[in-house]
Coordinates of C-alpha atoms in Angstrom, one line a residue:
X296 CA 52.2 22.5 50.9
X297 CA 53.2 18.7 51.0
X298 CA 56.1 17.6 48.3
X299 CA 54.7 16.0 45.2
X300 CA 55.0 12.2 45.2
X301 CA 57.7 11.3 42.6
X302 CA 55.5 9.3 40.7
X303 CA 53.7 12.8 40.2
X304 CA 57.4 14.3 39.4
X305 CA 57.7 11.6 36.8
X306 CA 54.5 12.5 35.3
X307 CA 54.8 16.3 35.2
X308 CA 58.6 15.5 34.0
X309 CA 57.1 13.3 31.1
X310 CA 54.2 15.6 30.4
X311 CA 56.6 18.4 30.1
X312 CA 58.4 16.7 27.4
X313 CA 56.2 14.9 25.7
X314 CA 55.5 18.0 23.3
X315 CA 58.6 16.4 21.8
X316 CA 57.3 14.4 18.9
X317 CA 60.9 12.4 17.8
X318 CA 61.4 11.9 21.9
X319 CA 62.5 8.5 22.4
X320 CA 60.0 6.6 23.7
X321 CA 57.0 8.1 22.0
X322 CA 56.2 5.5 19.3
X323 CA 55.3 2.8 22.2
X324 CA 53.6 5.9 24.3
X325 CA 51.1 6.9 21.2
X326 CA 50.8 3.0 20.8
X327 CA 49.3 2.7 24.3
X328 CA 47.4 5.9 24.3
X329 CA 45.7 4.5 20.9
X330 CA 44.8 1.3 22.9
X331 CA 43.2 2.9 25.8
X332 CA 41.0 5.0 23.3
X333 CA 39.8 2.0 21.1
X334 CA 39.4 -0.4 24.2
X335 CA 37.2 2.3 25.7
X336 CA 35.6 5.0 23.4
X337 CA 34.6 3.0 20.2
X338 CA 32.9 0.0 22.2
X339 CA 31.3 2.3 24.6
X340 CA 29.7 4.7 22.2
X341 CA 29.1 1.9 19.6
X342 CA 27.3 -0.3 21.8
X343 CA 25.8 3.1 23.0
X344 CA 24.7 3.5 19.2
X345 CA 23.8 -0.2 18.8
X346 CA 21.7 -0.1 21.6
X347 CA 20.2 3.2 20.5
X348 CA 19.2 2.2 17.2
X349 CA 17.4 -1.2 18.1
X350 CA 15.1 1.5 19.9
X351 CA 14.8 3.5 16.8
X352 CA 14.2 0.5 14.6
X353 CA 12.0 -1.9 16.7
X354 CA 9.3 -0.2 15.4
X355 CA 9.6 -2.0 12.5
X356 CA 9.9 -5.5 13.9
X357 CA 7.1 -5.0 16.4
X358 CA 4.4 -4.2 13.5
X359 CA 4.4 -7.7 11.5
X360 CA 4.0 -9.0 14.9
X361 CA 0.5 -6.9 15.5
X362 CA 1.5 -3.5 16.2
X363 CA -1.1 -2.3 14.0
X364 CA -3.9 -4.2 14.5
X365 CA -3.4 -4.0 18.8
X366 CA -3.7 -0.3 18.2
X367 CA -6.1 0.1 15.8
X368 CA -3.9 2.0 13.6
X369 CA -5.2 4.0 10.0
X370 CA -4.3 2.6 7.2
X371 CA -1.1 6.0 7.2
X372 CA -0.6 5.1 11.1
X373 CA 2.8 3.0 10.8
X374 CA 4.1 6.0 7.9
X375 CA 2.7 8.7 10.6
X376 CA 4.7 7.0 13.5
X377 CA 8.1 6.6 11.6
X378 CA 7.9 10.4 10.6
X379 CA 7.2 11.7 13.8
X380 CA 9.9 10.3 15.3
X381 CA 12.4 12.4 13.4
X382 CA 10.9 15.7 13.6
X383 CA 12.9 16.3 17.1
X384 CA 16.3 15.1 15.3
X385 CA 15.9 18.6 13.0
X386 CA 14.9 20.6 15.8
X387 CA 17.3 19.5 18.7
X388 CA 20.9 17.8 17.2
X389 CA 22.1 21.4 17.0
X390 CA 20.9 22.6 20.5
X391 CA 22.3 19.6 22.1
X392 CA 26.0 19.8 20.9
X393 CA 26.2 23.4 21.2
X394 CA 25.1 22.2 25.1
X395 CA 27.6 19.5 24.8
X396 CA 30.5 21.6 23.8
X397 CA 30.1 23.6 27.1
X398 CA 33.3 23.7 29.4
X399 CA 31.0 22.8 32.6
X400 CA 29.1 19.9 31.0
X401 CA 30.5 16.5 31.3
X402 CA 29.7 13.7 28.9
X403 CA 28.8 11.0 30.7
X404 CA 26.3 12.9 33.0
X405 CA 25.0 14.4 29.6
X406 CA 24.7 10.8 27.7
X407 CA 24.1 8.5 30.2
X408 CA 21.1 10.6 31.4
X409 CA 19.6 10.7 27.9
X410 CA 20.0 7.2 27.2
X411 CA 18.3 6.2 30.5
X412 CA 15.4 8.4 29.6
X413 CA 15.1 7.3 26.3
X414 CA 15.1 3.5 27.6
X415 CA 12.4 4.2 29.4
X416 CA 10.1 5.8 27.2
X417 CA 10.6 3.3 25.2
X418 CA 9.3 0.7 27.0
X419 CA 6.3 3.0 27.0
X420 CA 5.5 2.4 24.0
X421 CA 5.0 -1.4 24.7
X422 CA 2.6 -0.4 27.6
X423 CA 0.6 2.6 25.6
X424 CA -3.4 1.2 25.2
X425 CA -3.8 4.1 21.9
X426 CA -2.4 5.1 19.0
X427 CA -2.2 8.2 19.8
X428 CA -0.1 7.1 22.9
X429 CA 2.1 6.0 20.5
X430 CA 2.5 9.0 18.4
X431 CA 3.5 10.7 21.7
X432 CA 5.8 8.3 22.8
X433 CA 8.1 7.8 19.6
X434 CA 7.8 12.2 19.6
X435 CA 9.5 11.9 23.2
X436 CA 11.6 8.8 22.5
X437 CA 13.0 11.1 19.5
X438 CA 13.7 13.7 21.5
X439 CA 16.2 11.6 23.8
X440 CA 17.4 10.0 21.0
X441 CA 18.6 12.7 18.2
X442 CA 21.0 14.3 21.3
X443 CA 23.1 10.9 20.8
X444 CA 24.1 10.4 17.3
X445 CA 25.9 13.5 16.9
X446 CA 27.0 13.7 20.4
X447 CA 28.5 10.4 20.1
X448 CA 30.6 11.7 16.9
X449 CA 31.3 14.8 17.8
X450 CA 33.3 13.1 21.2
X451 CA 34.9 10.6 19.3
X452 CA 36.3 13.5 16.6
X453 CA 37.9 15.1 19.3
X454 CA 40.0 12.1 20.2
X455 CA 41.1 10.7 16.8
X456 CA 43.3 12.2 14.3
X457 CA 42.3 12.1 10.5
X458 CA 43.9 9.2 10.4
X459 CA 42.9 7.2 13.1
X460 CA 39.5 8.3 12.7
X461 CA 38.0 6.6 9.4
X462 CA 38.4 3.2 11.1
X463 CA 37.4 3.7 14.3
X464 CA 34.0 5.7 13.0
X465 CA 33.7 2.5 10.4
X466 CA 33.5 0.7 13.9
X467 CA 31.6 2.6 15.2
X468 CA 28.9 3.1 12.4
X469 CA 29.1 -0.9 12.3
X470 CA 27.6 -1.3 16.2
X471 CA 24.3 0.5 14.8
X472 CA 24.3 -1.5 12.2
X473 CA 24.3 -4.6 14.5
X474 CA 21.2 -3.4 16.2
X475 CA 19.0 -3.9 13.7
X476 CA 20.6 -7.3 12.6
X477 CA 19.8 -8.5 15.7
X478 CA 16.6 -6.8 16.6
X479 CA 14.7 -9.5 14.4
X480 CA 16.6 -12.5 16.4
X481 CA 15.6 -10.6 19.5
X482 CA 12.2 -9.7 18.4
X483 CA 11.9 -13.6 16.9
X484 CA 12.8 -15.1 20.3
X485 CA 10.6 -12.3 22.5
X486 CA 7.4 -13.1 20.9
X487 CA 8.0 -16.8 20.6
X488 CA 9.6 -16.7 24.9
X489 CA 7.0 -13.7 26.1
X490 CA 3.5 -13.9 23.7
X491 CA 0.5 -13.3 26.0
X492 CA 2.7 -12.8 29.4
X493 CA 1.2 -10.4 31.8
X494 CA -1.5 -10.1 29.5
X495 CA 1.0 -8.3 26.9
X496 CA 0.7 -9.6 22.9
X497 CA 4.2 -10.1 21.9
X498 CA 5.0 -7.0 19.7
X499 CA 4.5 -5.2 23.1
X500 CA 7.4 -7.5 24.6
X501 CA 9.8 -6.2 22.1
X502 CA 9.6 -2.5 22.9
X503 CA 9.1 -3.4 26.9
X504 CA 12.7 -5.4 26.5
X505 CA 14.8 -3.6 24.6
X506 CA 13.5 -0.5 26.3
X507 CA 15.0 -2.0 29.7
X508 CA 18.0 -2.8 27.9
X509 CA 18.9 0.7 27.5
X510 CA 17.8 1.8 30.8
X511 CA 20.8 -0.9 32.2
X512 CA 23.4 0.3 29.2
X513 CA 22.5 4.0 30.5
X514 CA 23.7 3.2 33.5
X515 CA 27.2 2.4 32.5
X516 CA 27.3 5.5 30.5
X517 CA 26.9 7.6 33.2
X518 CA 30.1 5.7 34.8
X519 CA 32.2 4.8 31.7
X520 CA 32.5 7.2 29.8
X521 CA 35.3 9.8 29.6
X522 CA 35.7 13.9 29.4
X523 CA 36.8 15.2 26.2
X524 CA 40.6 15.0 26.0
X525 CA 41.8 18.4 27.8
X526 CA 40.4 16.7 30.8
X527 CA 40.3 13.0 30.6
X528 CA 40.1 11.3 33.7
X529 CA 43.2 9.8 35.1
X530 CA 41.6 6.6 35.2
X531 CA 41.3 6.4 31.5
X532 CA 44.4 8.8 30.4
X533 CA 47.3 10.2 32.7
X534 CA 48.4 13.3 32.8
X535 CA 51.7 12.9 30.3
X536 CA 49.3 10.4 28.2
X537 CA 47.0 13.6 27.9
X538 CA 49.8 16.2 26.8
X539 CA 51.0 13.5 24.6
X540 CA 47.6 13.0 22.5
X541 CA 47.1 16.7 23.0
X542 CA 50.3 17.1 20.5
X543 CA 49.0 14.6 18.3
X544 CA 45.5 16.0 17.5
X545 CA 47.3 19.4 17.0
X546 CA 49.6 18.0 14.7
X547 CA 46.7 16.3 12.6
X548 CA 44.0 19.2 12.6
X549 CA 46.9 21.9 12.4
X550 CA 47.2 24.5 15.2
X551 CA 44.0 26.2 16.0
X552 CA 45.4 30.0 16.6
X553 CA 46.9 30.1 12.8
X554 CA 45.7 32.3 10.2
X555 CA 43.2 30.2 9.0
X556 CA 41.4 29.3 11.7
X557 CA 41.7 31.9 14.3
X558 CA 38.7 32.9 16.1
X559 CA 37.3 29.2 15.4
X560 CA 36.2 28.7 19.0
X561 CA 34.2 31.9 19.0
X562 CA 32.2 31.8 15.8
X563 CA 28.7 31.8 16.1
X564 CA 26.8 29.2 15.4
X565 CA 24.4 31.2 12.2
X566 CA 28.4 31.0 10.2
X567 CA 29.0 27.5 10.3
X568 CA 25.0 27.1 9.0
X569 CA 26.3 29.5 5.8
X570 CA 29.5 27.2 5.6
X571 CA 28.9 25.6 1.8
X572 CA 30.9 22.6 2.6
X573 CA 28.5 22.3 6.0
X574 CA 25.4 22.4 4.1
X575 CA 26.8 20.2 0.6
X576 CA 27.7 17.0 2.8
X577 CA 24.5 17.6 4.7
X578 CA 22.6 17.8 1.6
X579 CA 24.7 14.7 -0.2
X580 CA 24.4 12.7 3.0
X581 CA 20.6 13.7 3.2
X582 CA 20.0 12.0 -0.3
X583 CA 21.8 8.6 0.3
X584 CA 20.3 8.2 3.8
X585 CA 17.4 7.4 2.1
X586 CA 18.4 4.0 1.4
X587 CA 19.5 3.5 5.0
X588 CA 16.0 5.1 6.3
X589 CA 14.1 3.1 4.2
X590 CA 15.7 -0.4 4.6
X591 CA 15.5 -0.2 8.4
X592 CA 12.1 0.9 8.4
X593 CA 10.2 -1.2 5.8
X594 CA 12.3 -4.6 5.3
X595 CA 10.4 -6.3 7.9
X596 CA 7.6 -5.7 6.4
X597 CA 9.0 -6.4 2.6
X598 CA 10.0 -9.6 3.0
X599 CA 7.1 -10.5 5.2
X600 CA 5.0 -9.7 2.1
X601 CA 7.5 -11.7 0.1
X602 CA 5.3 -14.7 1.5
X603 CA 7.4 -15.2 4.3
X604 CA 5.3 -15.8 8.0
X605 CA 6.3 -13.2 10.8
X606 CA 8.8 -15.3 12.8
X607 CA 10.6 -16.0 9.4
X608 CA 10.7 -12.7 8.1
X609 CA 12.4 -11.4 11.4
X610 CA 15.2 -13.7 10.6
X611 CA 15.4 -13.0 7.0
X612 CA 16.7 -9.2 7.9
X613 CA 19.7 -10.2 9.3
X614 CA 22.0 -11.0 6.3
X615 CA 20.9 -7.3 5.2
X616 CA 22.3 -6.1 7.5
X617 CA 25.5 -8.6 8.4
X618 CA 26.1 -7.6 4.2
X619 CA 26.2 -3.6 5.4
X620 CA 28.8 -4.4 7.8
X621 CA 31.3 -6.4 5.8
X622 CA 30.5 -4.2 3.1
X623 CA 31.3 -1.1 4.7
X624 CA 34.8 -2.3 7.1
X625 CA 35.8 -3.5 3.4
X626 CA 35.2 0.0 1.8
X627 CA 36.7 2.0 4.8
X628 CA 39.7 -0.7 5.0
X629 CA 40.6 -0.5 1.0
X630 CA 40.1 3.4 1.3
X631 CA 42.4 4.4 4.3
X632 CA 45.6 2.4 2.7
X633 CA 45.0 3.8 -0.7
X634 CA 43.9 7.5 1.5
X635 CA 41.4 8.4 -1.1
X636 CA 37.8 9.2 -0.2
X637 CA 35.6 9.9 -3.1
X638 CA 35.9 7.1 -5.6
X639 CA 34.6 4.6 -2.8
X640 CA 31.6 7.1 -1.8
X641 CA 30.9 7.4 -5.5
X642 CA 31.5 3.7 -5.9
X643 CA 28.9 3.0 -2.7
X644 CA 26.6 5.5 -4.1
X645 CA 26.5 3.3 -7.6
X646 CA 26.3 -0.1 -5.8
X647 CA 22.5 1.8 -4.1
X648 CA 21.6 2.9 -7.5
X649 CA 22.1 -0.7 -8.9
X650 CA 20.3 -2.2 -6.1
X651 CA 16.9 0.4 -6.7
X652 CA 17.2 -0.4 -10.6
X653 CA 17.0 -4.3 -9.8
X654 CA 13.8 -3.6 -7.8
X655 CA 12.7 -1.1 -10.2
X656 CA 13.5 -3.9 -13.2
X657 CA 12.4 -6.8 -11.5
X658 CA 10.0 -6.3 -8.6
X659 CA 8.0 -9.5 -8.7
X660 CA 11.1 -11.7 -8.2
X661 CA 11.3 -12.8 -4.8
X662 CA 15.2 -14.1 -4.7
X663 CA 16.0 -10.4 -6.5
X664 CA 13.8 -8.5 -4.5
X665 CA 15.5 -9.6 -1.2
X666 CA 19.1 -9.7 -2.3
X667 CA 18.6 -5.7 -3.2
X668 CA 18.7 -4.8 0.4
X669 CA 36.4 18.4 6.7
X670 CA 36.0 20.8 9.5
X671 CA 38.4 22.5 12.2
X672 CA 37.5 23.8 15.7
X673 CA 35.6 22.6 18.6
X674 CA 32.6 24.7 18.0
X675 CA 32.4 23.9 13.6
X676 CA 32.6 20.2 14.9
X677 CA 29.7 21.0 16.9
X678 CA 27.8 22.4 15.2
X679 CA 28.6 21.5 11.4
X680 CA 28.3 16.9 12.5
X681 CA 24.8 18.0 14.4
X682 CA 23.6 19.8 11.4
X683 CA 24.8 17.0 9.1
X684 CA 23.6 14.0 10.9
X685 CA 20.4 16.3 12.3
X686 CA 19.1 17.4 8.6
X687 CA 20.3 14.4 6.8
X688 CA 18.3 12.4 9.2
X689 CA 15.3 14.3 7.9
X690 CA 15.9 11.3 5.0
X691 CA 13.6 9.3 7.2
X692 CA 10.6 11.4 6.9
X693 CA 10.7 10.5 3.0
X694 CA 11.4 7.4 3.7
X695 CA 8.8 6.9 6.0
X696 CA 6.2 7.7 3.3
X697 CA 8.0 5.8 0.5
X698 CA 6.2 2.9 0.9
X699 CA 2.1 3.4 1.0
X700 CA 0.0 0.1 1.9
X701 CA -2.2 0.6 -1.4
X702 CA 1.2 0.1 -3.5
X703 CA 2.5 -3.4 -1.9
X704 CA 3.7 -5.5 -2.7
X705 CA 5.3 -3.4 -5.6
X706 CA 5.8 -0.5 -4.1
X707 CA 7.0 1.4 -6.9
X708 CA 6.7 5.2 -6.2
X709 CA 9.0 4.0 -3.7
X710 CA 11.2 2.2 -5.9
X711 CA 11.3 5.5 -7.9
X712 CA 12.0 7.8 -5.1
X713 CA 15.0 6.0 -3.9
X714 CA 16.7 5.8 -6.9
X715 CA 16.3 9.3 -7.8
X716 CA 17.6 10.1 -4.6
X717 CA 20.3 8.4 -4.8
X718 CA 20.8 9.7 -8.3
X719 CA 20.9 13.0 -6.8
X720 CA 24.0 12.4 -4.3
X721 CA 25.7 10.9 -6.8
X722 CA 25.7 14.0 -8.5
X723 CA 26.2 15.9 -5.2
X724 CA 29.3 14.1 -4.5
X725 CA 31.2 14.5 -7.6
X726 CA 30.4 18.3 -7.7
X727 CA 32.0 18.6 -3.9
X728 CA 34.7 17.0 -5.0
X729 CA 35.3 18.7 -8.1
X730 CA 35.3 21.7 -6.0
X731 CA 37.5 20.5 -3.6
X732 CA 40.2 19.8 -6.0
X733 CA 39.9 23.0 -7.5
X734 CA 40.7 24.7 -4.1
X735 CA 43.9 22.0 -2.8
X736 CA 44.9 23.3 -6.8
X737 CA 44.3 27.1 -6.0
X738 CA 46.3 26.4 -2.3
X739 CA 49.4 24.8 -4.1
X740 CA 49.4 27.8 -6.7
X741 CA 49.6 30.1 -4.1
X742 CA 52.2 28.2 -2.4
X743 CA 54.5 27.4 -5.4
X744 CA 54.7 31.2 -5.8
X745 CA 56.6 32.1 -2.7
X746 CA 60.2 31.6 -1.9
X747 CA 61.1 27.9 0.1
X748 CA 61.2 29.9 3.9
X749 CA 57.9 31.4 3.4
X750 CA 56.5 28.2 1.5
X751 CA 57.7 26.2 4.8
X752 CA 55.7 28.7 7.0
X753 CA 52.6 28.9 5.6
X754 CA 52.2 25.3 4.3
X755 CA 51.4 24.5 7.6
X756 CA 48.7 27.2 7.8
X757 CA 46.6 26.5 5.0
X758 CA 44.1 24.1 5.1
X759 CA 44.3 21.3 2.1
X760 CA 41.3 18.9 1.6
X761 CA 41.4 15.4 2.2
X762 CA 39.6 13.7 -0.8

């Protein structure tokens, strides 16, 4: 057997004490390793998110351009094609992490070939001659598309700490949030560049473009991105760099073989469904993604009716969105140096309710009515962010019926129906957090009763809430 290189010496020597956490040296090494992560992961599955939603929400942008009239659409068509997108995201999140989470299946084969295939059905729906076409394609677009989200999360939890991870996932949240900022920009210069090309009306440009945008990012996911950190390529993490962030997410998540979390790995799936903290986020994040839902869906089509021609309105969505993104890095910024969770989701939750109660005081106001726009284990991260972001995406299929044609331009059983939902998490948040303190009080109890050794041992093995 040929004699390791000693570059390879040096890394086995390094990797074999880099379990060391007060080793000299290891404050510039975790610097580095955090660099490599954030100049790789959050751009690549952000963008991949960016790119994914514009698909998701084109829909909208496509329809004040002639989508409905080009298909002969019912007067329910465009509430009919938003809903049955979604259907696959209940059906299939779960499926396609517990897939994911496999030790043979590698990420980027498993993402990139998703996002290709969404990209190109797509762009079918800008080639479809029938509504019904259309119905099929968004069912088999939403297929593709509800692997990603939770895929995308569920890699980037497994290489952040809990401390690293709310400003990186604020990053990351904030690329989809770009889409659809600049999907009417894009949409605004594709119809005015591409109307009556090839014999195509301009709405079909849109999906025909962005669809082949995804096809080319699809591409570089199937290169670029990396295996989940036990077995990061070397090109993106060497081998001491590995063992080093190895220690690091051990030390922040707590070791996986203690008392409270043995046999993690192996649970089945039906426990973490039964998991009351799995199915009270799901159902708090289910009520305030209405807002999102609705806002992506119908604000073309809002301020279009505001009086507002086509072209115009595409522009006009842009601060609403550019407003969610300085909004939210501010939130997420204020909240990790104070390390406090729920006043700012309560606080978000209130700023939603204001904005419904504006539009549900003063509808007819044009300048009003557009201002208004903890888990452990690689198989409960799974299984519990699919579930969360797979049901509480569900949201959309209320939203998608929110806002019926014979109501515009006042829309108010929609108006009503988003501000009772977001009434409703509001309540849902405080009552998880009033139970989460009550068990961080019950753990410190417990441990204030034993003696200082046995208080040093099990501190570590208890699991205490982050609020």
């Amino acid at each position: 057997m040929a004699e390791p290189s000693f570059d390879e010496k040096n890394d086995q020597h390094v990797a074999a004490s880099v379990v060391d956490s007060d080793a000299p040296g290891n404050a510039e090494l975790d610097k580095r390793i955090l660099w490599r992560r954030d100049l790789v992961l959050v751009p690549l599955l952000g963008t991949m998110y960016m790119v994914m939603f514009l698909d998701r929400t084109n829909i909208a942008n496509a329809r004040i351009e002639g989508l409905e009239a080009g298909l002969n659409m019912p007067s329910n068509g465009y509430n009919v094609a938003l809903s049955v997108f979604y259907v696959p995201f209940v059906l299939f999140e779960v499926p396609s992490n517990l897939v994911l989470s496999l030790p043979w299946v590698k990420p980027r084969w498993y993402l990139g070939t998703m996002v290709v295939l969404l990209g190109i059905v797509a762009m079918c729906q800008g080639l479809t001659a029938s509504y019904g076409g259309l119905l099929a394609t968004r069912f088999i677009a939403g297929i593709f598309e509800s692997t990603l989200p939770a895929a995308a999360t569920y890699i980037m939890s497994t290489y952040y700490t809990k401390k690293e991870g709310a400003v990186r996932f604020a990053w990351f949240f904030n690329f989809a949030l770009a889409g659809p900022m600049f999907s009417g920009l894009l949409a605004y210069g594709l119809v005015r560049g591409l109307d009556g090309h090839g014999g195509y009306e301009g709405w079909r440009w849109i999906f025909i473009i962005e669809g082949l945008m995804t096809v080319v990012f699809g591409c570089i996911v199937l290169v670029a991105t990396p295996n989940f950190p036990e077995k990061a390529q070397n090109w993106f993490l060497k081998a001491h760099e590995r063992e080093r962030l190895l220690v690091l997410l051990e030390q922040s998540r707590g070791r996986e073989g203690n008392n409270d979390t043995e046999g993690l790995e192996d649970v089945p799936a039906w426990k973490v469904f039964l998991d009351w903290r799995v199915q009270l986020f799901t159902l708090a994040f289910f009520c305030c993604d209405v807002t999102a839902s609705s806002v992506s869906a119908f604000s073309p089509t809002i301020i279009s009716e505001l009086g507002y021609v086509s072209t115009t309105a595409q522009l006009l969505t842009m601060p609403v969105w550019a407003s969610g993104i300085i909004a939210s890095f501010t939130v997420v910024y204020i909240a990790t140096r104070a390390n406090k969770r729920w006043m700012f989701v309560l606080g978000s939750i209130l700023v939603q309710i204001a904005g419904w109660s504006i539009l549900k005081a003063w509808p007819s106001t044009i300048g009003v009515r557009y201002l208004t726009f903890n888990l452990r284990g690689r198989k409960y991260l799974a299984v519990g962010m699919a579930w969360c972001t797979g049901f509480g995406n569900a949201a959309n299929f209320v939203s998608a019926n929110m806002f019926i044609k014979t109501e515009r331009p006042r829309y108010p059983s929609g108006i009503s129906v988003g501000l009772s939902f977001c009434c409703i998490g509001f309540a849902l948040v405080s009552f998880i957090t009033a139970l989460l303190v009550r068990l961080n009080k019950r753990r410190e109890l417990k441990l204030g009763s034993l003696s200082e050794e046995e208080r040093a041992v099990r501190a570590d093995k208890g699991f205490k809430f982050v609020l």
